[in-house]
mmCIF file of C-alpha atoms and ligand atoms in Angstrom:
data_model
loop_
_atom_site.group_PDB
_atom_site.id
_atom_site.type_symbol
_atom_site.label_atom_id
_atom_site.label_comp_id
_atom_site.label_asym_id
_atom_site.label_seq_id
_atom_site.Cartn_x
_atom_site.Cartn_y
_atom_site.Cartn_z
ATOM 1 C CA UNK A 1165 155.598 29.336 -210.841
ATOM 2 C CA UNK A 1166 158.886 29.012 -213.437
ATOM 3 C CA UNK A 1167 159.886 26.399 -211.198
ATOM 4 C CA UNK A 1168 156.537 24.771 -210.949
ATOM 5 C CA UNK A 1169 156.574 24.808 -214.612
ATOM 6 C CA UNK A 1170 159.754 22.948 -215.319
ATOM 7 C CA UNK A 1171 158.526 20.340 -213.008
ATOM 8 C CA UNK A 1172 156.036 19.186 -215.190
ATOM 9 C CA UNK A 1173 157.946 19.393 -218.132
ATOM 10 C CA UNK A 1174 160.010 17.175 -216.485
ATOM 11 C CA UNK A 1175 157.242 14.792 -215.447
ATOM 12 C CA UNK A 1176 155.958 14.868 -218.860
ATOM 13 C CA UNK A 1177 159.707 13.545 -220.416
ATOM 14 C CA UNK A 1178 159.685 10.861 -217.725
ATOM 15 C CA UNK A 1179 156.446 10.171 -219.111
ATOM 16 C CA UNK A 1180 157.225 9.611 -222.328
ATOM 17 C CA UNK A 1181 160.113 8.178 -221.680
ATOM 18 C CA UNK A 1182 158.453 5.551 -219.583
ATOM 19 C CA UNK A 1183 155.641 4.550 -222.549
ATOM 20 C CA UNK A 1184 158.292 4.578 -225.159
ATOM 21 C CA UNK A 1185 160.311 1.661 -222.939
ATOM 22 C CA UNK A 1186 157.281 0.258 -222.245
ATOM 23 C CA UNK A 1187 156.366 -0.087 -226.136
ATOM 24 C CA UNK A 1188 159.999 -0.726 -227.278
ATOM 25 C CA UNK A 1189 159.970 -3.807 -224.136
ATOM 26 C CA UNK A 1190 156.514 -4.783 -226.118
ATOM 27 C CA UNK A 1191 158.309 -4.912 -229.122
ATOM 28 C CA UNK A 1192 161.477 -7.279 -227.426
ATOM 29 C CA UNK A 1193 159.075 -9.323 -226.203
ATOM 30 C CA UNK A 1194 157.082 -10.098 -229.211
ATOM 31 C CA UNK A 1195 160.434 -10.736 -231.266
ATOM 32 C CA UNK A 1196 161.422 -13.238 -228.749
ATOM 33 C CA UNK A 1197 158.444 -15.053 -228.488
ATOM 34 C CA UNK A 1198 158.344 -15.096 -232.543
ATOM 35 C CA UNK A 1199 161.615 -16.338 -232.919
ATOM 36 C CA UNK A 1200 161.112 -18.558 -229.723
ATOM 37 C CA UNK A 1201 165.094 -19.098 -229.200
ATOM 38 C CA UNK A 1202 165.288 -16.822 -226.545
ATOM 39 C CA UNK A 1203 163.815 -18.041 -223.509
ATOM 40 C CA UNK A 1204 165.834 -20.629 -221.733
ATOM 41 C CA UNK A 1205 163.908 -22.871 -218.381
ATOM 42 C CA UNK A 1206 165.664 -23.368 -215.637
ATOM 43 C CA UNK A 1207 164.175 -25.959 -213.180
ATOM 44 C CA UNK A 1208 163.952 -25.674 -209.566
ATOM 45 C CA UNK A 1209 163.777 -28.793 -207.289
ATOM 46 C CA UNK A 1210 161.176 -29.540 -204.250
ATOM 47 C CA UNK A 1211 161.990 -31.475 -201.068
ATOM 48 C CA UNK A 1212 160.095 -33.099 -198.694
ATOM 49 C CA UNK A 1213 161.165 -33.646 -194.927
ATOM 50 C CA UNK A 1214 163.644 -35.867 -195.482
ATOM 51 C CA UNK A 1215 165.044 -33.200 -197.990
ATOM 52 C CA UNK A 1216 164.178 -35.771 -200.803
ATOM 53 C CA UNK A 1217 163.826 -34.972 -204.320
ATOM 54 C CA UNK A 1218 159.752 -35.114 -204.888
ATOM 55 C CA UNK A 1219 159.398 -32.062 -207.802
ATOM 56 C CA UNK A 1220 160.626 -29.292 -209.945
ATOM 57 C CA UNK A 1221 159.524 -26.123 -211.042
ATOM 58 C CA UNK A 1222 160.072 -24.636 -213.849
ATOM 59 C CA UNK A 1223 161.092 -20.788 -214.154
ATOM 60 C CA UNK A 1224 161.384 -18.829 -217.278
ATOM 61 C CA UNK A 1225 163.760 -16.731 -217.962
ATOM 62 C CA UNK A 1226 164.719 -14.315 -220.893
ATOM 63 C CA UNK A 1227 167.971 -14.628 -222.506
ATOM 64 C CA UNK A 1228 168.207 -10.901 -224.893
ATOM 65 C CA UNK A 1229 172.224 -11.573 -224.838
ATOM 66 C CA UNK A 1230 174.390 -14.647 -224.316
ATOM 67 C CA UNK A 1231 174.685 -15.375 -220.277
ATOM 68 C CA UNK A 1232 172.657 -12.005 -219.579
ATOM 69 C CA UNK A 1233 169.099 -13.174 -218.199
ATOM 70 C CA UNK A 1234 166.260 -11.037 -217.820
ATOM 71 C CA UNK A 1235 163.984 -12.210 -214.927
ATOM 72 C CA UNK A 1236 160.142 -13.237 -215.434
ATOM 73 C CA UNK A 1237 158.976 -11.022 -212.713
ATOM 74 C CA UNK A 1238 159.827 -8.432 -215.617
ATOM 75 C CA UNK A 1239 158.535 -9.839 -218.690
ATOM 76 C CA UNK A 1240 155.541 -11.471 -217.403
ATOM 77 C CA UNK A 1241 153.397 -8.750 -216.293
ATOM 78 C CA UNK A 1242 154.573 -6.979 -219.369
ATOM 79 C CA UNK A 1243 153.203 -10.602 -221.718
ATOM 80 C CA UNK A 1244 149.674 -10.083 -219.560
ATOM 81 C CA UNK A 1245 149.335 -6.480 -220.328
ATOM 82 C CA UNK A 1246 150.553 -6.763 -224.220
ATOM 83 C CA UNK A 1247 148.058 -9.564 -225.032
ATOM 84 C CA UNK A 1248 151.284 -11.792 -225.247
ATOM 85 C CA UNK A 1249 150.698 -14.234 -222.359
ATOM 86 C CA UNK A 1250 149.244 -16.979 -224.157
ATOM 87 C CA UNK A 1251 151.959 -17.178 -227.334
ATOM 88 C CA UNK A 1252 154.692 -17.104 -224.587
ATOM 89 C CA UNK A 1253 153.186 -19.563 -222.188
ATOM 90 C CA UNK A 1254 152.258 -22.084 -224.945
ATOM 91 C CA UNK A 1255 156.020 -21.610 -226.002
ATOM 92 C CA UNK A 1256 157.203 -22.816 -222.478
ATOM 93 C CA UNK A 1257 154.635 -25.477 -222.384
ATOM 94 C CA UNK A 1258 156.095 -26.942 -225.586
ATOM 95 C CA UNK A 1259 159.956 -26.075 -224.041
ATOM 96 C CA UNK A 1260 159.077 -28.135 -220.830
ATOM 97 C CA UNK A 1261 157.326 -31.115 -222.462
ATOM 98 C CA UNK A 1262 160.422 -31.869 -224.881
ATOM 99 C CA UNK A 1263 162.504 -31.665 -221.378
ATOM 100 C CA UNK A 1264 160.649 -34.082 -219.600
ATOM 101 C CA UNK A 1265 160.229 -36.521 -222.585
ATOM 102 C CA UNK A 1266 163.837 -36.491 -222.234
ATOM 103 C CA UNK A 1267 164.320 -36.534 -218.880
ATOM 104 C CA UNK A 1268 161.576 -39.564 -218.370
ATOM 105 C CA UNK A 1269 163.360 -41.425 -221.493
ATOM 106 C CA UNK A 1270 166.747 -41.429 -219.346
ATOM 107 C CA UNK A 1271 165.416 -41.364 -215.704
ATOM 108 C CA UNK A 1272 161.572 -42.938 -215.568
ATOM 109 C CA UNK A 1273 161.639 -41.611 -211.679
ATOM 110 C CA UNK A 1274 161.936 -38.366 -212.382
ATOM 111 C CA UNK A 1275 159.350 -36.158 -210.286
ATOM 112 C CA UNK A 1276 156.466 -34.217 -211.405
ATOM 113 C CA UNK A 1277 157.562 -31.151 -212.956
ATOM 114 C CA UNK A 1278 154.893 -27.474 -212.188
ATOM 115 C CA UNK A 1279 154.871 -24.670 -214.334
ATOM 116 C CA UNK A 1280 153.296 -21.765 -213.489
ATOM 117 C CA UNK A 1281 149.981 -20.818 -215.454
ATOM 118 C CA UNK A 1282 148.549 -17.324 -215.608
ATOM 119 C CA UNK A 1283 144.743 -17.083 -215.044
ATOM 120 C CA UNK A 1284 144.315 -15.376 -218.593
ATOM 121 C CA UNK A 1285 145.746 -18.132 -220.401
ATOM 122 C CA UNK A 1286 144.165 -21.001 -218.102
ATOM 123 C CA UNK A 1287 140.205 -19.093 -218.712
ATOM 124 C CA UNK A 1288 140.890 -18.993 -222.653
ATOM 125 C CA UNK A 1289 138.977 -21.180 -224.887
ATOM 126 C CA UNK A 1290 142.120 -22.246 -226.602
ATOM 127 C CA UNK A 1291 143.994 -23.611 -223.169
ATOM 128 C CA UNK A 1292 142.492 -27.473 -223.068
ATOM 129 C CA UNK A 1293 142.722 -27.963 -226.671
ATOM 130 C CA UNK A 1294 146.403 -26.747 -226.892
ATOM 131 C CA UNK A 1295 147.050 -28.621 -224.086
ATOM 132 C CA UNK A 1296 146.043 -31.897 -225.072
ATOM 133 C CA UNK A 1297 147.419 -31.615 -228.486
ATOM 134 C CA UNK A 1298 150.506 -30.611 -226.864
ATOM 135 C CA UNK A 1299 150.447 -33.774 -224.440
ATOM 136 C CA UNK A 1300 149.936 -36.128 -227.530
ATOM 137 C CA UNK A 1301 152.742 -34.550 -229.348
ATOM 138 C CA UNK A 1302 155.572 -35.055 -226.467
ATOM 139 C CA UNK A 1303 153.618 -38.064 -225.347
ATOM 140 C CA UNK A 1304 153.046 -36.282 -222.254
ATOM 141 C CA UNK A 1305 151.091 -38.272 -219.382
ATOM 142 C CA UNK A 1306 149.032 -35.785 -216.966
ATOM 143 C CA UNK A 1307 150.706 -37.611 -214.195
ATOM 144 C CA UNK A 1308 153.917 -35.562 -214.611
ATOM 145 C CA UNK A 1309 153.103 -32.259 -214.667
ATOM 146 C CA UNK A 1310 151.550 -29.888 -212.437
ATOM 147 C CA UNK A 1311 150.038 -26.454 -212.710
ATOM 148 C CA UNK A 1312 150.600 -23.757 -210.367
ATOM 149 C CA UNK A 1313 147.835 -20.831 -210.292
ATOM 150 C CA UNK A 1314 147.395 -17.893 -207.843
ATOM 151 C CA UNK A 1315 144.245 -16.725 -206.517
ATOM 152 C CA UNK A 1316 143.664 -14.092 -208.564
ATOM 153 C CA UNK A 1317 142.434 -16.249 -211.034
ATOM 154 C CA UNK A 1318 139.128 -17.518 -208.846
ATOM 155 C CA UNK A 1319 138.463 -13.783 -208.605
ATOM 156 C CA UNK A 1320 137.434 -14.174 -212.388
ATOM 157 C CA UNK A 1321 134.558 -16.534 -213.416
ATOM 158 C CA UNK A 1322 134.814 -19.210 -210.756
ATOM 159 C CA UNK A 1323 132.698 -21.423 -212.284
ATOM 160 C CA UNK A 1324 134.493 -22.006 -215.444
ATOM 161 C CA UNK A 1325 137.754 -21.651 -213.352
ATOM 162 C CA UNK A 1326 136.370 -24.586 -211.525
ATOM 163 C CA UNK A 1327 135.800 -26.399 -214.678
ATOM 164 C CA UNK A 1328 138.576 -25.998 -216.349
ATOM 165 C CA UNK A 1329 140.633 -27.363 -212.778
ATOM 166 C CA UNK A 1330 137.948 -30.350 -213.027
ATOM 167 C CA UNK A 1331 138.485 -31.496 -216.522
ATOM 168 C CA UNK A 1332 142.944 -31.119 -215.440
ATOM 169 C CA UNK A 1333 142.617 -33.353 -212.598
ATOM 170 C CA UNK A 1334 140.574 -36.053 -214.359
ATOM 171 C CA UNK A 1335 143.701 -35.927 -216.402
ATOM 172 C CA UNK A 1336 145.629 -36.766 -212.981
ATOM 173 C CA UNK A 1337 147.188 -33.192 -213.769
ATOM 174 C CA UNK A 1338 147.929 -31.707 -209.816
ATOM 175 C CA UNK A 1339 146.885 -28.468 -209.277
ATOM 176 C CA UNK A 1340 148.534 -25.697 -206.582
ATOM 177 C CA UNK A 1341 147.405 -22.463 -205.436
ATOM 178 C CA UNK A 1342 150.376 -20.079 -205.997
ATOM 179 C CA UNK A 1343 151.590 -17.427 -202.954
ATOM 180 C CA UNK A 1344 148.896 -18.954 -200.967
ATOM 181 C CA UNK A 1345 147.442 -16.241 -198.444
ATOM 182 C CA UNK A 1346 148.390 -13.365 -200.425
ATOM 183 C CA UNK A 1347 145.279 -13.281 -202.425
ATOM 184 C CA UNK A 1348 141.640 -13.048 -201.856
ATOM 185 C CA UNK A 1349 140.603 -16.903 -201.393
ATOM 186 C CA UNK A 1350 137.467 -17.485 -199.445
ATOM 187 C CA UNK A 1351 137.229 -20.012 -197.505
ATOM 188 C CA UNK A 1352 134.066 -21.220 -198.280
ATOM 189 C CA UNK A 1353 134.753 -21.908 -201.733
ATOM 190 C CA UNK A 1354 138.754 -22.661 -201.132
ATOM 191 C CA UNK A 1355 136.034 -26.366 -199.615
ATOM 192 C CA UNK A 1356 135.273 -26.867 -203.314
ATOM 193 C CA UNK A 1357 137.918 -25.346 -205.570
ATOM 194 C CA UNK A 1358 139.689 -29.093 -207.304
ATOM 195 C CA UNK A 1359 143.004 -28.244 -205.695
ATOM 196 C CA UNK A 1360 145.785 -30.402 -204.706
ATOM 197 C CA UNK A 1361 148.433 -28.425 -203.151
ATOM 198 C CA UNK A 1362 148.651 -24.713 -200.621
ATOM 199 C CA UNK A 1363 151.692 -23.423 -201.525
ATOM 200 C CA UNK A 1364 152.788 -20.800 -198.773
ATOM 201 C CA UNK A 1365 154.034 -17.397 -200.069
ATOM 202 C CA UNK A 1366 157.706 -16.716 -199.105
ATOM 203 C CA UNK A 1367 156.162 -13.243 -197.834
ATOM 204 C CA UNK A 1368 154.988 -15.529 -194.794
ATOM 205 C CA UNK A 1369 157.768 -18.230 -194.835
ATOM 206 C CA UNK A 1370 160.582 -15.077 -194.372
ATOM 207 C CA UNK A 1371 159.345 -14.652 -190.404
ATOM 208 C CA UNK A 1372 158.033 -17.732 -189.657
ATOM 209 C CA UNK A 1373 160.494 -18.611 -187.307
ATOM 210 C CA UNK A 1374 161.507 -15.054 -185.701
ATOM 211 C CA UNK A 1375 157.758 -13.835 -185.637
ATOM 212 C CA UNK A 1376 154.691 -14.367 -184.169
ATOM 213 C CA UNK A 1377 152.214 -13.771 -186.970
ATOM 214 C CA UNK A 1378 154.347 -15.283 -189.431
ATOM 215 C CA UNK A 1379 154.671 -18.365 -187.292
ATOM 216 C CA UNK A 1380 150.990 -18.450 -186.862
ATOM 217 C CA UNK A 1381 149.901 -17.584 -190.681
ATOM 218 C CA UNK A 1382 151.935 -20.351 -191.767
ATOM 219 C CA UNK A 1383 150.656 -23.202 -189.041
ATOM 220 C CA UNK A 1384 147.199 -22.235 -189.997
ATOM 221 C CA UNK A 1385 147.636 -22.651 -193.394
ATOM 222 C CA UNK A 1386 149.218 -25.746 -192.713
ATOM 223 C CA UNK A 1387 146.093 -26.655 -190.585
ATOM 224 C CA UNK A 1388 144.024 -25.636 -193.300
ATOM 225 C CA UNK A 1389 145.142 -27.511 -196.202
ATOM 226 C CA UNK A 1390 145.512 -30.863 -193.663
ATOM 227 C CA UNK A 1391 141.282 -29.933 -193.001
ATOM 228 C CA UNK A 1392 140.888 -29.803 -196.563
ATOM 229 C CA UNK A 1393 143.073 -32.844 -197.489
ATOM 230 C CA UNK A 1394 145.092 -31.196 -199.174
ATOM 231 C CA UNK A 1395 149.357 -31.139 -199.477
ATOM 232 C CA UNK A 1396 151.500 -27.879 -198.287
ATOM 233 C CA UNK A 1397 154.769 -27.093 -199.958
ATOM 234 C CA UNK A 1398 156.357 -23.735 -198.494
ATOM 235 C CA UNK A 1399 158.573 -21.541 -201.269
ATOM 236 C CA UNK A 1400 161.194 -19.607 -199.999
ATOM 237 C CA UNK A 1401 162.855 -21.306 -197.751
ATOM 238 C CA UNK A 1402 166.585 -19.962 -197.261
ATOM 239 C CA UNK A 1403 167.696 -21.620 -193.631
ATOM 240 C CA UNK A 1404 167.636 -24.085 -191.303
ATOM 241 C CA UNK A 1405 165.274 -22.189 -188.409
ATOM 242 C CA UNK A 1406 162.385 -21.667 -191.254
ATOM 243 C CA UNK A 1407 163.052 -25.254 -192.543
ATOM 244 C CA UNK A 1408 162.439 -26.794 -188.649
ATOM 245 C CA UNK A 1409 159.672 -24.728 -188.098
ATOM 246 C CA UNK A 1410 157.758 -25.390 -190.713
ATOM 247 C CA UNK A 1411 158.626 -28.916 -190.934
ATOM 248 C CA UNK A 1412 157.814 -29.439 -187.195
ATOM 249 C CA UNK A 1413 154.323 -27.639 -188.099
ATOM 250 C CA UNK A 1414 153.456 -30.466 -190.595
ATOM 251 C CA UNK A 1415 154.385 -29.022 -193.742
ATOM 252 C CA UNK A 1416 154.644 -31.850 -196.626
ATOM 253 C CA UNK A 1417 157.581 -30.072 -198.866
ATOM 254 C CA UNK A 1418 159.795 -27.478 -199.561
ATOM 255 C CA UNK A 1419 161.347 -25.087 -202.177
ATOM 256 C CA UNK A 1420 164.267 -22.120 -201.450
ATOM 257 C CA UNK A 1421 167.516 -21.411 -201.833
ATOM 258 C CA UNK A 1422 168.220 -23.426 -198.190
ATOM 259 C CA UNK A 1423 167.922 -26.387 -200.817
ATOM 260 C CA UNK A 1424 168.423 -25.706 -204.009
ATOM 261 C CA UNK A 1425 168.322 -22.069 -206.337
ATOM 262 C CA UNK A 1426 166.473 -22.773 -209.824
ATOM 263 C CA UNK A 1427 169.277 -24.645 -211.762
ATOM 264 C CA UNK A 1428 169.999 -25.129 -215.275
ATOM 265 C CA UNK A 1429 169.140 -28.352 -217.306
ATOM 266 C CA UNK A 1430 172.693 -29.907 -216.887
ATOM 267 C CA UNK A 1431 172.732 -29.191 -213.396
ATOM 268 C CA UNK A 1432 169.518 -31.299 -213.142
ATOM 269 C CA UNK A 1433 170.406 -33.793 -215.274
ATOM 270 C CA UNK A 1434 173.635 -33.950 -212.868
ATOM 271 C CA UNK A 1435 171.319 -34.344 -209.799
ATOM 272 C CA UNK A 1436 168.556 -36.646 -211.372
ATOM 273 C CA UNK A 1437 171.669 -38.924 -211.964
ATOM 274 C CA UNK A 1438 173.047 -39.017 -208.803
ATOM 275 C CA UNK A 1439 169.552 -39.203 -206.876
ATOM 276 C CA UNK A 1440 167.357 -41.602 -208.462
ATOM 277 C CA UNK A 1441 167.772 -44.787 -209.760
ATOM 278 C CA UNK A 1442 167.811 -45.940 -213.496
HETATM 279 P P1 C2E B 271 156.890 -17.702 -208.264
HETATM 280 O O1 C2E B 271 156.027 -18.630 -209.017
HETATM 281 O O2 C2E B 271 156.431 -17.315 -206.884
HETATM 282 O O3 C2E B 271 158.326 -18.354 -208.252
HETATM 283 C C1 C2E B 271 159.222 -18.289 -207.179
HETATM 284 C C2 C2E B 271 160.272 -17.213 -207.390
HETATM 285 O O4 C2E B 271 161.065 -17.122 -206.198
HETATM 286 C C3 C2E B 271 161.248 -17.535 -208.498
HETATM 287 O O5 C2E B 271 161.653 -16.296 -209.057
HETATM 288 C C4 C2E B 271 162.402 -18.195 -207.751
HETATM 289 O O6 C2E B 271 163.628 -18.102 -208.447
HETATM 290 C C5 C2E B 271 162.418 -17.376 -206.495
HETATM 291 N N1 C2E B 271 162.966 -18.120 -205.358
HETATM 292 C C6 C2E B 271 163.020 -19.456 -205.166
HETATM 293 N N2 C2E B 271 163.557 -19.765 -203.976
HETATM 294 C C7 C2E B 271 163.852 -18.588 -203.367
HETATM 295 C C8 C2E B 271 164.436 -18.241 -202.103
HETATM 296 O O7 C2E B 271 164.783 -19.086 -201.273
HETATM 297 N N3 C2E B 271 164.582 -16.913 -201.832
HETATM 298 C C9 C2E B 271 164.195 -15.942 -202.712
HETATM 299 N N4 C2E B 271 164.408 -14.673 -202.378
HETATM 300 N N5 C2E B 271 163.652 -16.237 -203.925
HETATM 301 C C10 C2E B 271 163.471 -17.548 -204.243
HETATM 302 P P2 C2E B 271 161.701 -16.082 -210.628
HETATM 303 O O8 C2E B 271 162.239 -17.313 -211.302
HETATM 304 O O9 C2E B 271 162.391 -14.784 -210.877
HETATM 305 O O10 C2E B 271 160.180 -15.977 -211.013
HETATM 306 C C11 C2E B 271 159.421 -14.879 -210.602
HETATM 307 C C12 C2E B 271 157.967 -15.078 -210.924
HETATM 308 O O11 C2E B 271 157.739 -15.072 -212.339
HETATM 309 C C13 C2E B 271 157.414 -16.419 -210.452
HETATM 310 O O12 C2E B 271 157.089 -16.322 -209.088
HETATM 311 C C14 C2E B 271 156.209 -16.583 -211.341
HETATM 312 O O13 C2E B 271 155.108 -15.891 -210.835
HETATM 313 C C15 C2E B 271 156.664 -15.932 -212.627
HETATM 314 N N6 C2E B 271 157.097 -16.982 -213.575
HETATM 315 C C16 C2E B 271 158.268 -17.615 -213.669
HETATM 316 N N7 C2E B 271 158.255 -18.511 -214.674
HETATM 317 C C17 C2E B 271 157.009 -18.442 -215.222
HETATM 318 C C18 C2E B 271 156.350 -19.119 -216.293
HETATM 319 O O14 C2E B 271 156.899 -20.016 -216.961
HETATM 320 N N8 C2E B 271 155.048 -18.747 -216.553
HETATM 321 C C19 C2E B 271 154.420 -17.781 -215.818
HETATM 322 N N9 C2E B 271 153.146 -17.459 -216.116
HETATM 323 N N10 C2E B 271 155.008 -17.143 -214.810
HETATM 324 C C20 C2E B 271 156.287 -17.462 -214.505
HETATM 325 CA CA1 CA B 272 155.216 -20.653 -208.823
HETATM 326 CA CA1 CA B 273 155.099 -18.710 -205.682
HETATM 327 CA CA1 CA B 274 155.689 -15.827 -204.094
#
């Protein structure tokens, strides 16, 4: 019983301990995205077959001290739960658009650049307007930029979801579906969602080429997207075997480390000026 006890006092200081992180992390956060100097993009490229530079996506990440970066598989979650999401993701918006201003000013072929959007921010009434304005400030065309969503989002209010991905492409904005098969997508509607792009989960792309169902998840979604006209890119691609599988299954593009990790801006400025052409 003593023993039993103890436990939960112990339970209860992890506890507490746990909230009071939580709420300090909160705190971080919001101080970061107020003084907006803290989050640094790094951009990482997309290949097709030929291993050809066709995009780049662009990955937060949280500097709190000089060199040490805190990933955005941390923060994020923490940004959706803390009612933070939008501040921060309008924040990146405005980071990316002054990089590909200058990128386009020095190198006019450089690819479209994607950047992920969470479903909260994409459903609020204050996306499209900060978006546009945004556009008009950097002198943004929708032609270079892409959104990437996951599936969780059509889980919401499809319809407006729908309308909202309408009213993007008419802006020739591309659209992808994030960690494609780990969601909750229906097919029937996946017919009539304004999509562009299936991006295959690395959870899928790992096996592909040492396992069966891996193999066959990711050939059917490549058969998928090709009956829906739409493009597959596969993320998390680290070697060779998963590269020629996947490419010999028809998939359009690629992202992993096989290729390239997510780089800084001068490394990308060094490889936009030795790939394309001024
Ligand atoms: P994601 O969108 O699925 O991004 C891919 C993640 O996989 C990135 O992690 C990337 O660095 C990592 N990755 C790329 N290639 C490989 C590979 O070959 N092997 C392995 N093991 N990993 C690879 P990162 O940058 O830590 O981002 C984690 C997640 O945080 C992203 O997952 C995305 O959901 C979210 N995120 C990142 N930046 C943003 C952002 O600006 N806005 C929002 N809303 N979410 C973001
Ligand atoms: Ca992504
Ligand atoms: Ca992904
Ligand atoms: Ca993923």
């Amino acid at each position: 019983k003593q023993a039993g006890r103890d436990n939960f006092k112990i339970f209860e200081l992890t506890m507490a301990r746990d909230a009071s992180d939580q709420f300090n992390f909160e705190q971080t956060l919001r101080q970061a995205i107020q003084s907006a100097h803290q989050f640094v993009m790094f951009y990482q490229p997309k290949v097709n077959q030929h291993r050809e530079l066709v995009g780049l996506e662009a990955l937060v990440r949280l500097e709190l001290s000089p060199g040490k970066f805190t990933s955005p598989a941390e923060f994020i979650p923490v940004a959706e739960e803390s009612g933070q999401i939008i501040a921060l993701e309008e924040l990146i918006l405005r980071l990316v658009f002054a990089q590909l201003a200058s990128w386009h000013h020095t190198y006019p072929l450089t690819p479209r650049v994607s950047i992920n959007l969470s479903g909260i921010h994409l459903l609020s009434d204050t996306f499209l307007p900060f978006l546009n304005q945004c556009m008009e400030e950097f002198a943004i065309p929708g032609a270079w930029i892409e959104f990437e969503v996951t599936e969780s989002v059509f889980l919401n209010d499809i319809e407006r979801c729908i309308q909202v991905l309408q009213v993007l492409q008419g802006m020739e904005i591309a659209i992808s579906i994030d960690d494609f098969g780990t969601g909750y997508s229906s097919l029937n509607y996946l017919k009539n969602l304004p999509v562009d792009v299936l991006k295959i989960d690395r959870s899928f792309v790992l096996e592909c080429a040492s396992q069966k169902e891996d193999a066959k998840i990711c050939s059917t979604i490549i058969e998928l997207a090709s009956t829906l006209g739409l493009s597959t890119i596969a993320e998390g691609v680290e070697n060779h075997a998963q590269f020629e599988f996947l490419a010999t299954h028809g998939c359009d593009n690629f992202q992993g480390y096989h290729f390239y990790r997510p780089l800084s801006v001068t490394r990308i400025d060094e490889l936009l000026a030795t790939t394309l052409e001024v």
